């Protein structure tokens, strides 16, 4: 995946390096673990192996096996343990290797972590981060390629982050760890090697604040996670045809920065929403419905949605590549909206 | 089925020989409170003054009281849908419990939790759970937390034998054993998963299950608070020493229905069975008979305890019945911390 | 819950009885089990107890414990067993007592049942029905009151039915059992005693065909499951003010009868979507986004969504009653859309 | 660690004394096919001609071949992410397997499944599964189905020792035991869950786990196809008699990485360990050495078998490499039946 790095806004000033998203995640974890002894990591092959994606490499060397804990293959079990630890003064960061495996821990995430604070009338808190992955095109087939983030955004009590750049990932992960609520933190597994500018200095990014990744006038492309890159490439294509596209990245789908989305929609009057989850009953539905409702009187055309094809993710490359939104597809939808067909 | 009650101190398990008559009487009083509380809950349901349903703990009092007696205030428990007894045994107040059951603002959860979700961190209660087996991980997590924070707290996970059907329990027992977590799994076998006898749902040998994960397990007469306390002390001491989890299989019986609305039970269990447990295995009666026979207390002591319990419950429910509901605007509070 | 029975269209002719939704479900099961020896029932307390809702009472007497099988409390386990049985020639109907417990079986439903047909290139089939419940106001608190149907409609490979009347429930359940795909069948637990006309004669109802439960001109109320009654009551209220509301019940949220929804939206130009799941990232989002997109040029006002409040369901009646859509609330939103505030 | 190989028929387990030399040779050939197949898969990966990753079965061949030899064609299996060996042992064709691994239209799943999802109902293969432990229920369901339909089929569930971490397995073993389902749980303990030694993830005694659910369990030398076949025949016969499930713990080893990309393994296991298994415990060598020593076959028989296996694989991969991809329009087919 290529980063149109000029387009992807990094931090403003200070000492800035180009680092990968994997490294940004690792830095966020290391900094928070140094800062706060209550933070620890729990998951499969997180210690010596540093996860199959090597995102956590080296952390066990600095923090030891008491704080970077290898678990059995027991997703429900160790999420449950993390919930209990979070309720009693710790701040666990759980690693769920593939987002598809969240299916095994749904009760613990949704019925326990997401509801304990409310059910206890505010007495108990669950400061828990679940880091996991989304995204297809890794030729990993139907049980290792899903983007299930919409499910969690549906559940009151949970927060959901879907960062797209190393800068955002680091700042949002630090915020997630300091948040007193359960946060699902989705990383596109195809994005770990994407590089981008990240300051040396400490920073955090607030939840619920969308980022305009590229300003534009004629059409708004709202895109999440790695779809930001797809939208940015689409914007490049559109620019060549004289269409100026604004790319807005919500960064967290809950809390959702409705204001920024609607402001952009009002300005351009045309919106395409892009997300890598299945289209049907997915993230694009909420974003499109919200924008269509709030910007109704300023829209020149219907809000259009581009999601993953509504099929289980197939293995064969010739098929899999059909399932994920592409810049061409997004550009073509945007072009249509602008009446340029 | 069970041997006759012990009649002198010498027959008591070693771990509880130091328990004073006053302490046994205090435990009796607590069991009496639980019973009176639950009878009142049933009455609230029958008189249609309580919203929803509730699962009564009557018949099982010795388990909660015996286990919690072995704990320190800062130790934690997790509980179940049948959780009133655990909450009270760990130190919850009767009036605030009733407030919660009636959905009132002064309830332990400001009325948001209700019967199945009472949580009271101040008394070490991390919450009841309406998902069968749902707290197996939470309890182990509290134990891991205690270990990581070096607090020497012990965590107890109460659950019914129905939770043996949930895979989560085995996932977590495995980790608790591997990591030597200070957690005690207390399985209350009251013979029924809702309306189905546990033998129809439970293959093999229950005790062999925790043992297969390297967790010491023992069977306990759950109607005899002396045996429960002794076993709990063994398990808690082991946890406190850093030697890891234990599993107690407490044999017990619920006198009432699965929930307050389960009145016609003949299709799944006989009236004779119910009567036999009540007549021969009642946890309050067993303790009283032994104490009287052993000369540790007189009938008047138990009458006084029961009177006090009923009084506490009567006052508590009266308080709760007139207590205010939360303001409707609270509905959107506490979604996020 | 009262049935405005005049409004809820029953069958056309033949011998018709008034029966409860619970009885309609039971009849559908009994008829299909008589017809097809491959159909069997699996779940907790389904046999002698007939489930806590007594919906299955008597079935074990007719079909025996070989075909009405009591399970341990092992939702993941027995759903998995049902998937395997379905793959090998049986047609299991699984009972998940409360929809909240689906969280325990998500891997088996989503990663296994929902994908096996596709992953096997069409060779294996999973003719499985999962009957479960949704709906609040039973004073059962946060872990026994959720309406999680949106999650399943998000997953390609699954179908999702949300019947509102005894007639629909019976016809759709028979269709579900005959369907060669996994179907999630959601029954509102507060609706079991609702009565309605059901013919003696055998019938089935197709999936993906919405039903206009009440015709109208000024505003469309799209409503699912028990929200159909809320919408019908809202329509009565509106009628008194001279606003003619059309109530459309999709009956299955996947497949979704987009055509009927959009036709009604085009006709009235104003739409309110009502569903008992959480509003955020829920069913109303998909329906609203679809209608807003397809009927864009015919809409007079933004599509409005009414869902459950985005909070875990509280126990206290004074709080719980605030979380579920009411006729007054729906009517008020519709009134606003019609410019009658 | 293991006793020296048996040198005459008398030392064979009772259950396999009737197996002919030709049959042993056929099993050898099948193991050789699996090995050659997997070597070719690795080569496809290294030469970047295969999309994605694959988990090689090399080193574990005797388990799949020994177990499947005890089955009838209509019996069913479920498999894992490391499933090529199971598929081939149950009767899949090499060429169509390669087609699937390369995402071609003639693959067993028309390219939709890939390495981790090969299913072939015609040979009784209900599918590999990329969720660790994910097929524990499916296998029991196939057994329940066989029982309900009265077909006398047996169902085998293959899984790695990592799946012992998944609660689903215990939920399902409980039901399989209660309902006496004709299912055989075959746990392949190759010592590692990905990159973590199983002792760090597995408390207590593995065999005690199934036994706690009333399921007979035995440990099997998974490198010795004779022992595997004997144990599988015992378990399958028990299932066929309607006596219920069994559990076989097959000790084995994977020679290669967790997947084809796992080349640098020194941080989690030693080269010495790898070499020792290959040198002393190779399933093909063990069978060959015994057959030659027992006078059941000569070296030329094994060379012929290996040549044939390599030939089959070479032809299969050549066929698959030139085979067409599915039409892109197939992407929306097979979502619904
Ligand atoms: C996961 C889950 N499945 C089913 C239920 C419904 N249910 C509530 S209590 C119960 C039986 C529990 O039996 P047991 O664990 O023995 O506890 P007991 O009621 O006997 O105290 C069931 C099945 C539930 N609450 N959670
Ligand atoms: C539920 C789930 N969790 C995690 C993974 C990632 N994963 C794939 S293979 C594997 C290790 C499996 O170990 P084992 O069961 O022993 O099988 P082996 O690879 O040794 O054959 C893991 C953790 C997965 N596929 N599914
Ligand atoms: Mg019980
Ligand atoms: Mg292994």
Short mmCIF file of C-alpha atoms and ligand atoms in Angstrom, two decimals, chain A residues 44-45 52 72-75 78 96-98 100-101 103-104 143-144, chain C residues 107, chain D residues 55-57 60 80-82 116 129-134 159-164 166 188-196 198 254 257-259, ligand 2:
data_model
loop_
_atom_site.label_atom_id
_atom_site.label_comp_id
_atom_site.label_asym_id
_atom_site.label_seq_id
_atom_site.Cartn_x
_atom_site.Cartn_y
_atom_site.Cartn_z
CA UNK A 44 -1.51 -15.01 21.98
CA UNK A 45 2.15 -14.99 21.02
CA UNK A 52 2.62 -12.82 13.98
CA UNK A 72 -3.38 -19.95 25.51
CA UNK A 73 -5.64 -19.80 22.45
CA UNK A 74 -8.61 -18.71 24.55
CA UNK A 75 -10.00 -15.44 23.25
CA UNK A 78 -8.36 -13.86 28.26
CA UNK A 96 -6.77 -10.25 19.29
CA UNK A 97 -4.68 -11.38 16.36
CA UNK A 98 -7.36 -11.30 13.67
CA UNK A 100 -12.42 -12.43 12.99
CA UNK A 101 -11.56 -13.98 16.36
CA UNK A 103 -16.49 -13.58 17.46
CA UNK A 104 -15.18 -15.83 20.21
CA UNK A 143 -12.09 -16.39 8.49
CA UNK A 144 -9.04 -14.11 8.57
CA UNK C 107 -17.92 -17.73 15.79
CA UNK D 55 0.81 -24.51 7.27
CA UNK D 56 2.76 -27.62 6.37
CA UNK D 57 1.94 -31.05 7.73
CA UNK D 60 2.84 -35.44 11.20
CA UNK D 80 -7.60 -27.53 10.66
CA UNK D 81 -5.42 -24.75 9.27
CA UNK D 82 -2.75 -27.45 9.00
CA UNK D 116 -7.19 -23.34 5.20
CA UNK D 129 -11.14 -24.66 9.55
CA UNK D 130 -9.05 -21.56 10.13
CA UNK D 131 -10.50 -20.98 13.57
CA UNK D 132 -8.48 -22.95 16.09
CA UNK D 133 -10.92 -25.45 17.59
CA UNK D 134 -13.62 -24.18 15.27
CA UNK D 159 -7.11 -30.57 15.91
CA UNK D 160 -3.81 -29.30 17.24
CA UNK D 161 -3.04 -29.18 20.93
CA UNK D 162 -3.52 -25.43 20.71
CA UNK D 163 -7.25 -26.05 20.40
CA UNK D 164 -7.18 -27.37 23.96
CA UNK D 166 -10.74 -23.25 23.31
CA UNK D 188 -2.16 -33.75 17.35
CA UNK D 189 0.31 -32.51 19.90
CA UNK D 190 3.19 -31.14 17.85
CA UNK D 191 4.42 -29.24 20.91
CA UNK D 192 3.71 -25.72 19.66
CA UNK D 193 0.81 -23.32 19.50
CA UNK D 194 2.25 -21.17 16.78
CA UNK D 195 5.42 -19.89 18.48
CA UNK D 196 4.67 -20.86 22.05
CA UNK D 198 2.30 -26.01 24.70
CA UNK D 254 6.03 -30.38 12.66
CA UNK D 257 7.70 -23.51 10.63
CA UNK D 258 4.26 -22.69 11.88
CA UNK D 259 3.61 -21.56 8.34
C1 LIG E 2 -9.50 -18.80 17.36
C2 LIG E 2 -8.17 -18.61 16.78
N1 LIG E 2 -7.23 -17.97 17.51
C3 LIG E 2 -6.00 -17.79 17.00
C4 LIG E 2 -5.69 -18.23 15.75
C5 LIG E 2 -4.31 -17.99 15.15
N2 LIG E 2 -3.61 -19.26 15.09
C6 LIG E 2 -3.56 -19.97 13.96
S1 LIG E 2 -2.78 -21.44 14.16
C7 LIG E 2 -2.50 -21.12 15.78
C8 LIG E 2 -1.77 -22.13 16.62
C9 LIG E 2 -2.47 -23.42 16.60
O1 LIG E 2 -1.75 -24.35 17.34
P1 LIG E 2 -2.20 -25.86 17.29
O2 LIG E 2 -3.65 -25.95 17.56
O3 LIG E 2 -1.31 -26.60 18.21
O4 LIG E 2 -2.00 -26.31 15.79
P2 LIG E 2 -0.64 -26.43 14.98
O5 LIG E 2 -0.45 -25.12 14.30
O6 LIG E 2 0.44 -26.76 15.93
O7 LIG E 2 -0.91 -27.51 14.00
C10 LIG E 2 -3.00 -19.88 16.14
C11 LIG E 2 -2.91 -19.29 17.49
C12 LIG E 2 -6.71 -18.87 15.01
N3 LIG E 2 -6.50 -19.29 13.76
N4 LIG E 2 -7.92 -19.06 15.56
#
